[in-house]
Amino acid sequence: MDSEPQPVVLTERQRRVLWLLSMGKDRQDIVRAMPGETFGSIKGTRARILQLLNADTAAQAVRNGLLGGHIGPYEDCGTLAAYRRHIKREEPTCPACKRGNRERAETEAALRNRRVQLNPAEVRLLRAFDAGRTVAQVCAAWGVRHHVVKNLTTSVYAALGVSHLPQVVRREAALREARMRGLLGVCRPDPPTPTDRQIRLSDTHVKILRELETGVSFSVAADRLKMHPGTFSSRVSEAYKRLGVDWVDKPQRKDAALRKARALGLLPEPATT
């Protein structure tokens, strides 16, 4: 009984050579376009491509490569970026991008179907993220250093198969995957640690906050306090960190610091006339 034919798989190097051939490049042009290659190596790669694609000429290999989804109109066809480019430009999706999209879907399905096990610390971290905690807040609540939580975060993302995603969507994707797998359970996240009573501001921090409360810029406030602008900025950052608002978006950070300092009685009430 004959075995089923195996699918043709080209390496990235072979794909690039085939794509350059589709652009009408000869061997000399390909050598110039691929630093480190020689005429002999390109000749061998070309012969191997013809063999894999069952072609007698370069033109036949290019045709078979286009139909088989190994190359497309763009050099990066087959990647997610090229697939999105076709859609954005309202172009027909080439076979290479369709093939790449299918392979990505199969990979994601395989990741979803595999068994994922997280240790208690990883589950605890996900629950904290699900409650909206930042890495800095988790460090403060657990009493550990920043690199410990970062390493644990990297381990969680790798286990859930989201490490390849852009950083801005990685956390939400990890939480979605964990919920789908039932890894978060029904336990409530760790409550925030009551550290407000331990907050202390120096006299310099208080003076800086009172200047900022008037609405002046950093440079004007630094000049009024006779401080170097760099030193002033460092002291502002220290005050924000002590008040636990350094994770807030930058435009709202000052107002959040002033509100919290006022609520904790660390900032004197403004004088009334």
mmCIF file of C-alpha atoms in Angstrom:
data_model
loop_
_atom_site.group_PDB
_atom_site.id
_atom_site.type_symbol
_atom_site.label_atom_id
_atom_site.label_comp_id
_atom_site.label_asym_id
_atom_site.label_seq_id
_atom_site.Cartn_x
_atom_site.Cartn_y
_atom_site.Cartn_z
ATOM 1 C CA MET A 1 0.000 0.000 0.000
ATOM 2 C CA ASP A 2 1.452 3.335 -1.080
ATOM 3 C CA SER A 3 1.892 5.937 1.630
ATOM 4 C CA GLU A 4 0.272 9.347 1.232
ATOM 5 C CA PRO A 5 2.511 12.010 -0.303
ATOM 6 C CA GLN A 6 4.100 14.268 2.280
ATOM 7 C CA PRO A 7 3.385 18.019 2.076
ATOM 8 C CA VAL A 8 6.154 20.127 0.590
ATOM 9 C CA VAL A 9 7.930 22.261 3.190
ATOM 10 C CA LEU A 10 10.413 24.952 2.180
ATOM 11 C CA THR A 11 12.861 26.563 4.557
ATOM 12 C CA GLU A 12 12.856 30.354 4.995
ATOM 13 C CA ARG A 13 16.048 30.512 2.942
ATOM 14 C CA GLN A 14 14.502 28.464 0.128
ATOM 15 C CA ARG A 15 11.364 30.622 0.196
ATOM 16 C CA ARG A 16 13.441 33.781 -0.136
ATOM 17 C CA VAL A 17 15.386 32.366 -3.090
ATOM 18 C CA LEU A 18 12.129 31.276 -4.749
ATOM 19 C CA TRP A 19 10.572 34.695 -4.186
ATOM 20 C CA LEU A 20 13.602 36.425 -5.722
ATOM 21 C CA LEU A 21 13.299 34.091 -8.701
ATOM 22 C CA SER A 22 9.657 35.134 -9.027
ATOM 23 C CA MET A 23 10.843 38.756 -9.185
ATOM 24 C CA GLY A 24 12.936 37.886 -12.242
ATOM 25 C CA LYS A 25 16.278 37.949 -10.400
ATOM 26 C CA ASP A 26 19.145 35.919 -11.788
ATOM 27 C CA ARG A 27 21.754 34.124 -9.709
ATOM 28 C CA GLN A 28 24.038 37.171 -9.508
ATOM 29 C CA ASP A 29 21.174 39.382 -8.261
ATOM 30 C CA ILE A 30 20.224 36.775 -5.655
ATOM 31 C CA VAL A 31 23.794 36.594 -4.350
ATOM 32 C CA ARG A 32 23.816 40.381 -3.966
ATOM 33 C CA ALA A 33 20.440 40.320 -2.208
ATOM 34 C CA MET A 34 21.520 37.610 0.231
ATOM 35 C CA PRO A 35 24.831 38.535 1.904
ATOM 36 C CA GLY A 36 26.992 35.554 2.780
ATOM 37 C CA GLU A 37 25.731 33.414 -0.080
ATOM 38 C CA THR A 38 27.849 32.270 -3.013
ATOM 39 C CA PHE A 39 27.065 31.296 -6.594
ATOM 40 C CA GLY A 40 27.561 27.655 -5.668
ATOM 41 C CA SER A 41 25.231 27.753 -2.664
ATOM 42 C CA ILE A 42 22.502 29.547 -4.611
ATOM 43 C CA LYS A 43 22.859 27.026 -7.445
ATOM 44 C CA GLY A 44 22.434 24.152 -4.995
ATOM 45 C CA THR A 45 19.439 25.808 -3.320
ATOM 46 C CA ARG A 46 17.801 26.442 -6.693
ATOM 47 C CA ALA A 47 18.254 22.795 -7.685
ATOM 48 C CA ARG A 48 16.756 21.637 -4.394
ATOM 49 C CA ILE A 49 13.736 23.947 -4.855
ATOM 50 C CA LEU A 50 13.104 22.538 -8.324
ATOM 51 C CA GLN A 51 13.274 19.031 -6.903
ATOM 52 C CA LEU A 52 10.873 19.765 -4.050
ATOM 53 C CA LEU A 53 8.356 21.505 -6.296
ATOM 54 C CA ASN A 54 8.617 18.874 -9.045
ATOM 55 C CA ALA A 55 9.696 21.456 -11.627
ATOM 56 C CA ASP A 56 12.106 21.362 -14.559
ATOM 57 C CA THR A 57 12.625 25.119 -14.833
ATOM 58 C CA ALA A 58 12.665 28.120 -12.528
ATOM 59 C CA ALA A 59 9.439 29.388 -14.121
ATOM 60 C CA GLN A 60 7.672 26.112 -13.294
ATOM 61 C CA ALA A 61 9.026 26.243 -9.745
ATOM 62 C CA VAL A 62 7.712 29.800 -9.314
ATOM 63 C CA ARG A 63 4.296 28.774 -10.654
ATOM 64 C CA ASN A 64 4.114 25.743 -8.379
ATOM 65 C CA GLY A 65 5.360 27.819 -5.455
ATOM 66 C CA LEU A 66 2.619 30.428 -5.990
ATOM 67 C CA LEU A 67 -0.120 27.824 -6.363
ATOM 68 C CA GLY A 68 1.156 25.848 -3.369
ATOM 69 C CA GLY A 69 1.173 28.902 -1.123
ATOM 70 C CA HIS A 70 4.939 28.960 -0.567
ATOM 71 C CA ILE A 71 5.374 32.528 -1.871
ATOM 72 C CA GLY A 72 3.110 35.449 -2.712
ATOM 73 C CA PRO A 73 3.195 38.932 -4.221
ATOM 74 C CA TYR A 74 5.050 40.323 -1.196
ATOM 75 C CA GLU A 75 8.291 39.031 0.241
ATOM 76 C CA ASP A 76 6.708 38.456 3.655
ATOM 77 C CA CYS A 77 3.577 36.712 2.367
ATOM 78 C CA GLY A 78 2.580 33.964 4.762
ATOM 79 C CA THR A 79 3.075 36.154 7.831
ATOM 80 C CA LEU A 80 0.284 37.755 9.842
ATOM 81 C CA ALA A 81 1.436 41.230 8.767
ATOM 82 C CA ALA A 82 1.051 40.364 5.069
ATOM 83 C CA TYR A 83 -2.348 38.753 5.690
ATOM 84 C CA ARG A 84 -3.582 41.930 7.379
ATOM 85 C CA ARG A 85 -2.079 44.035 4.575
ATOM 86 C CA HIS A 86 -4.176 42.191 1.991
ATOM 87 C CA ILE A 87 -7.309 42.874 4.026
ATOM 88 C CA LYS A 88 -6.455 46.532 4.643
ATOM 89 C CA ARG A 89 -5.825 47.133 0.943
ATOM 90 C CA GLU A 90 -8.941 45.126 0.005
ATOM 91 C CA GLU A 91 -6.834 42.765 -2.084
ATOM 92 C CA PRO A 92 -7.528 39.064 -2.706
ATOM 93 C CA THR A 93 -5.707 37.016 -0.094
ATOM 94 C CA CYS A 94 -2.882 35.132 -1.786
ATOM 95 C CA PRO A 95 -2.460 31.348 -1.290
ATOM 96 C CA ALA A 96 0.686 31.937 0.803
ATOM 97 C CA CYS A 97 -1.191 34.106 3.304
ATOM 98 C CA LYS A 98 -4.122 31.687 3.357
ATOM 99 C CA ARG A 99 -1.707 28.874 4.087
ATOM 100 C CA GLY A 100 0.056 30.874 6.798
ATOM 101 C CA ASN A 101 -3.269 31.800 8.392
ATOM 102 C CA ARG A 102 -4.361 28.156 8.365
ATOM 103 C CA GLU A 103 -1.092 27.052 9.975
ATOM 104 C CA ARG A 104 -1.432 29.726 12.675
ATOM 105 C CA ALA A 105 -4.995 28.575 13.394
ATOM 106 C CA GLU A 106 -3.822 24.964 13.672
ATOM 107 C CA THR A 107 -1.016 25.993 16.023
ATOM 108 C CA GLU A 108 -3.411 27.974 18.219
ATOM 109 C CA ALA A 109 -5.838 25.032 18.289
ATOM 110 C CA ALA A 110 -3.021 22.719 19.350
ATOM 111 C CA LEU A 111 -2.069 25.132 22.132
ATOM 112 C CA ARG A 112 -5.667 25.309 23.324
ATOM 113 C CA ASN A 113 -6.042 21.537 23.337
ATOM 114 C CA ARG A 114 -2.891 20.856 25.296
ATOM 115 C CA ARG A 115 -3.025 20.465 29.039
ATOM 116 C CA VAL A 116 -1.869 23.474 31.052
ATOM 117 C CA GLN A 117 -0.829 23.243 34.676
ATOM 118 C CA LEU A 118 -0.015 26.287 36.787
ATOM 119 C CA ASN A 119 1.511 26.250 40.237
ATOM 120 C CA PRO A 120 -0.231 28.090 43.125
ATOM 121 C CA ALA A 121 1.987 31.177 42.779
ATOM 122 C CA GLU A 122 1.136 31.494 39.071
ATOM 123 C CA VAL A 123 -2.590 31.152 39.769
ATOM 124 C CA ARG A 124 -2.319 33.738 42.528
ATOM 125 C CA LEU A 125 -0.588 36.135 40.140
ATOM 126 C CA LEU A 126 -3.303 35.693 37.501
ATOM 127 C CA ARG A 127 -5.989 36.388 40.091
ATOM 128 C CA ALA A 128 -4.184 39.574 41.060
ATOM 129 C CA PHE A 129 -3.996 40.645 37.398
ATOM 130 C CA ASP A 130 -7.684 39.795 37.004
ATOM 131 C CA ALA A 131 -8.426 42.182 39.861
ATOM 132 C CA GLY A 132 -6.598 44.980 38.039
ATOM 133 C CA ARG A 133 -3.362 44.886 40.045
ATOM 134 C CA THR A 134 -0.164 46.098 38.391
ATOM 135 C CA VAL A 135 3.228 44.421 38.746
ATOM 136 C CA ALA A 136 4.314 47.146 41.172
ATOM 137 C CA GLN A 137 1.215 46.614 43.318
ATOM 138 C CA VAL A 138 1.750 42.855 43.352
ATOM 139 C CA CYS A 139 5.358 43.386 44.478
ATOM 140 C CA ALA A 140 4.183 45.617 47.320
ATOM 141 C CA ALA A 141 1.418 43.212 48.366
ATOM 142 C CA TRP A 142 3.640 40.127 48.293
ATOM 143 C CA GLY A 143 6.751 41.798 49.656
ATOM 144 C CA VAL A 144 8.972 40.578 46.801
ATOM 145 C CA ARG A 145 11.296 42.249 44.313
ATOM 146 C CA HIS A 146 10.234 43.366 40.872
ATOM 147 C CA HIS A 147 12.242 40.740 38.977
ATOM 148 C CA VAL A 148 10.540 37.916 40.905
ATOM 149 C CA VAL A 149 7.087 38.958 39.683
ATOM 150 C CA LYS A 150 8.374 39.628 36.151
ATOM 151 C CA ASN A 151 9.913 36.154 35.928
ATOM 152 C CA LEU A 152 6.694 34.613 37.219
ATOM 153 C CA THR A 153 4.703 36.615 34.662
ATOM 154 C CA THR A 154 6.940 35.365 31.845
ATOM 155 C CA SER A 155 6.433 31.783 33.030
ATOM 156 C CA VAL A 156 2.638 32.210 33.102
ATOM 157 C CA TYR A 157 2.519 33.713 29.611
ATOM 158 C CA ALA A 158 4.671 30.892 28.236
ATOM 159 C CA ALA A 159 2.486 28.220 29.857
ATOM 160 C CA LEU A 160 -0.681 29.781 28.430
ATOM 161 C CA GLY A 161 0.842 30.178 24.954
ATOM 162 C CA VAL A 162 0.523 33.969 24.674
ATOM 163 C CA SER A 163 4.197 34.970 24.759
ATOM 164 C CA HIS A 164 4.215 35.599 20.995
ATOM 165 C CA LEU A 165 1.464 38.237 21.189
ATOM 166 C CA PRO A 166 2.153 41.999 21.361
ATOM 167 C CA GLN A 167 2.860 43.117 24.897
ATOM 168 C CA VAL A 168 -0.168 45.436 25.047
ATOM 169 C CA VAL A 169 -2.620 42.528 24.639
ATOM 170 C CA ARG A 170 -0.618 39.762 26.303
ATOM 171 C CA ARG A 171 -2.106 40.085 29.789
ATOM 172 C CA GLU A 172 -5.731 40.157 28.622
ATOM 173 C CA ALA A 173 -5.101 37.180 26.329
ATOM 174 C CA ALA A 174 -3.566 35.242 29.240
ATOM 175 C CA LEU A 175 -6.548 36.000 31.478
ATOM 176 C CA ARG A 176 -8.988 35.009 28.726
ATOM 177 C CA GLU A 177 -7.138 31.735 28.185
ATOM 178 C CA ALA A 178 -7.017 31.050 31.932
ATOM 179 C CA ARG A 179 -10.757 31.704 32.323
ATOM 180 C CA MET A 180 -11.573 29.443 29.381
ATOM 181 C CA ARG A 181 -9.532 26.641 30.975
ATOM 182 C CA GLY A 182 -11.047 27.229 34.407
ATOM 183 C CA LEU A 183 -7.646 27.962 35.951
ATOM 184 C CA LEU A 184 -8.752 31.022 37.908
ATOM 185 C CA GLY A 185 -11.362 29.126 39.908
ATOM 186 C CA VAL A 186 -13.876 30.975 42.023
ATOM 187 C CA CYS A 187 -11.507 32.279 44.695
ATOM 188 C CA ARG A 188 -11.468 36.006 45.216
ATOM 189 C CA PRO A 189 -8.200 37.801 44.478
ATOM 190 C CA ASP A 190 -5.903 38.899 47.241
ATOM 191 C CA PRO A 191 -7.242 42.072 48.886
ATOM 192 C CA PRO A 192 -5.025 45.128 48.575
ATOM 193 C CA THR A 193 -2.488 45.429 51.349
ATOM 194 C CA PRO A 194 -3.360 48.284 53.735
ATOM 195 C CA THR A 195 -0.104 50.165 53.430
ATOM 196 C CA ASP A 196 -1.583 53.678 53.569
ATOM 197 C CA ARG A 197 -0.659 54.088 57.245
ATOM 198 C CA GLN A 198 2.980 53.390 56.428
ATOM 199 C CA ILE A 199 3.248 56.177 53.831
ATOM 200 C CA ARG A 200 5.667 58.908 54.795
ATOM 201 C CA LEU A 201 6.562 62.065 52.892
ATOM 202 C CA SER A 202 9.563 64.229 53.638
ATOM 203 C CA ASP A 203 9.282 67.988 54.031
ATOM 204 C CA THR A 204 10.777 68.351 50.537
ATOM 205 C CA HIS A 205 8.104 66.087 49.063
ATOM 206 C CA VAL A 206 5.382 68.121 50.776
ATOM 207 C CA LYS A 207 6.832 71.404 49.472
ATOM 208 C CA ILE A 208 6.983 69.982 45.952
ATOM 209 C CA LEU A 209 3.377 68.799 46.077
ATOM 210 C CA ARG A 210 2.189 72.171 47.365
ATOM 211 C CA GLU A 211 3.950 73.907 44.483
ATOM 212 C CA LEU A 212 2.439 71.482 41.958
ATOM 213 C CA GLU A 213 -0.966 72.087 43.513
ATOM 214 C CA THR A 214 -0.799 75.693 42.325
ATOM 215 C CA GLY A 215 -0.773 74.450 38.732
ATOM 216 C CA VAL A 216 2.722 75.607 37.779
ATOM 217 C CA SER A 217 5.025 73.590 35.548
ATOM 218 C CA PHE A 218 7.903 71.478 36.832
ATOM 219 C CA SER A 219 10.466 74.043 35.693
ATOM 220 C CA VAL A 220 8.706 76.934 37.466
ATOM 221 C CA ALA A 221 8.209 74.880 40.639
ATOM 222 C CA ALA A 222 11.869 73.815 40.610
ATOM 223 C CA ASP A 223 12.946 77.452 40.198
ATOM 224 C CA ARG A 224 10.756 78.550 43.111
ATOM 225 C CA LEU A 225 12.247 75.880 45.355
ATOM 226 C CA LYS A 226 15.767 76.618 44.074
ATOM 227 C CA MET A 227 16.238 73.011 42.953
ATOM 228 C CA HIS A 228 17.903 71.604 39.856
ATOM 229 C CA PRO A 229 15.221 70.435 37.370
ATOM 230 C CA GLY A 230 16.645 66.911 37.330
ATOM 231 C CA THR A 231 16.649 66.704 41.125
ATOM 232 C CA PHE A 232 13.123 68.108 41.209
ATOM 233 C CA SER A 233 11.851 65.451 38.783
ATOM 234 C CA SER A 234 13.513 62.710 40.839
ATOM 235 C CA ARG A 235 11.856 63.949 44.029
ATOM 236 C CA VAL A 236 8.476 64.098 42.274
ATOM 237 C CA SER A 237 8.909 60.476 41.165
ATOM 238 C CA GLU A 238 9.792 59.505 44.739
ATOM 239 C CA ALA A 239 6.641 61.183 46.046
ATOM 240 C CA TYR A 240 4.468 59.449 43.446
ATOM 241 C CA LYS A 241 6.019 56.088 44.307
ATOM 242 C CA ARG A 242 5.538 56.555 48.050
ATOM 243 C CA LEU A 243 1.912 57.488 47.480
ATOM 244 C CA GLY A 244 1.428 54.423 45.254
ATOM 245 C CA VAL A 245 0.257 56.362 42.186
ATOM 246 C CA ASP A 246 3.276 55.744 39.941
ATOM 247 C CA TRP A 247 1.219 53.176 37.990
ATOM 248 C CA VAL A 248 -1.473 55.749 37.098
ATOM 249 C CA ASP A 249 -1.478 57.197 33.567
ATOM 250 C CA LYS A 250 0.951 60.104 33.425
ATOM 251 C CA PRO A 251 -1.616 62.896 32.741
ATOM 252 C CA GLN A 252 -3.629 61.914 35.839
ATOM 253 C CA ARG A 253 -0.675 61.092 38.105
ATOM 254 C CA LYS A 254 -0.301 64.517 39.718
ATOM 255 C CA ASP A 255 -3.996 64.872 40.593
ATOM 256 C CA ALA A 256 -4.063 61.326 41.988
ATOM 257 C CA ALA A 257 -1.037 62.063 44.179
ATOM 258 C CA LEU A 258 -2.545 65.298 45.502
ATOM 259 C CA ARG A 259 -5.893 63.640 46.270
ATOM 260 C CA LYS A 260 -4.259 60.753 48.123
ATOM 261 C CA ALA A 261 -1.857 62.972 50.067
ATOM 262 C CA ARG A 262 -4.773 65.195 51.092
ATOM 263 C CA ALA A 263 -6.923 62.196 52.086
ATOM 264 C CA LEU A 264 -4.118 60.773 54.246
ATOM 265 C CA GLY A 265 -3.498 64.103 55.955
ATOM 266 C CA LEU A 266 0.027 64.307 54.524
ATOM 267 C CA LEU A 267 -0.640 67.582 52.740
ATOM 268 C CA PRO A 268 -1.753 70.624 54.746
ATOM 269 C CA GLU A 269 -5.084 72.127 53.840
ATOM 270 C CA PRO A 270 -4.763 75.277 51.714
ATOM 271 C CA ALA A 271 -5.018 78.498 53.621
ATOM 272 C CA THR A 272 -8.415 80.234 53.441
ATOM 273 C CA THR A 273 -9.027 83.929 53.578
#
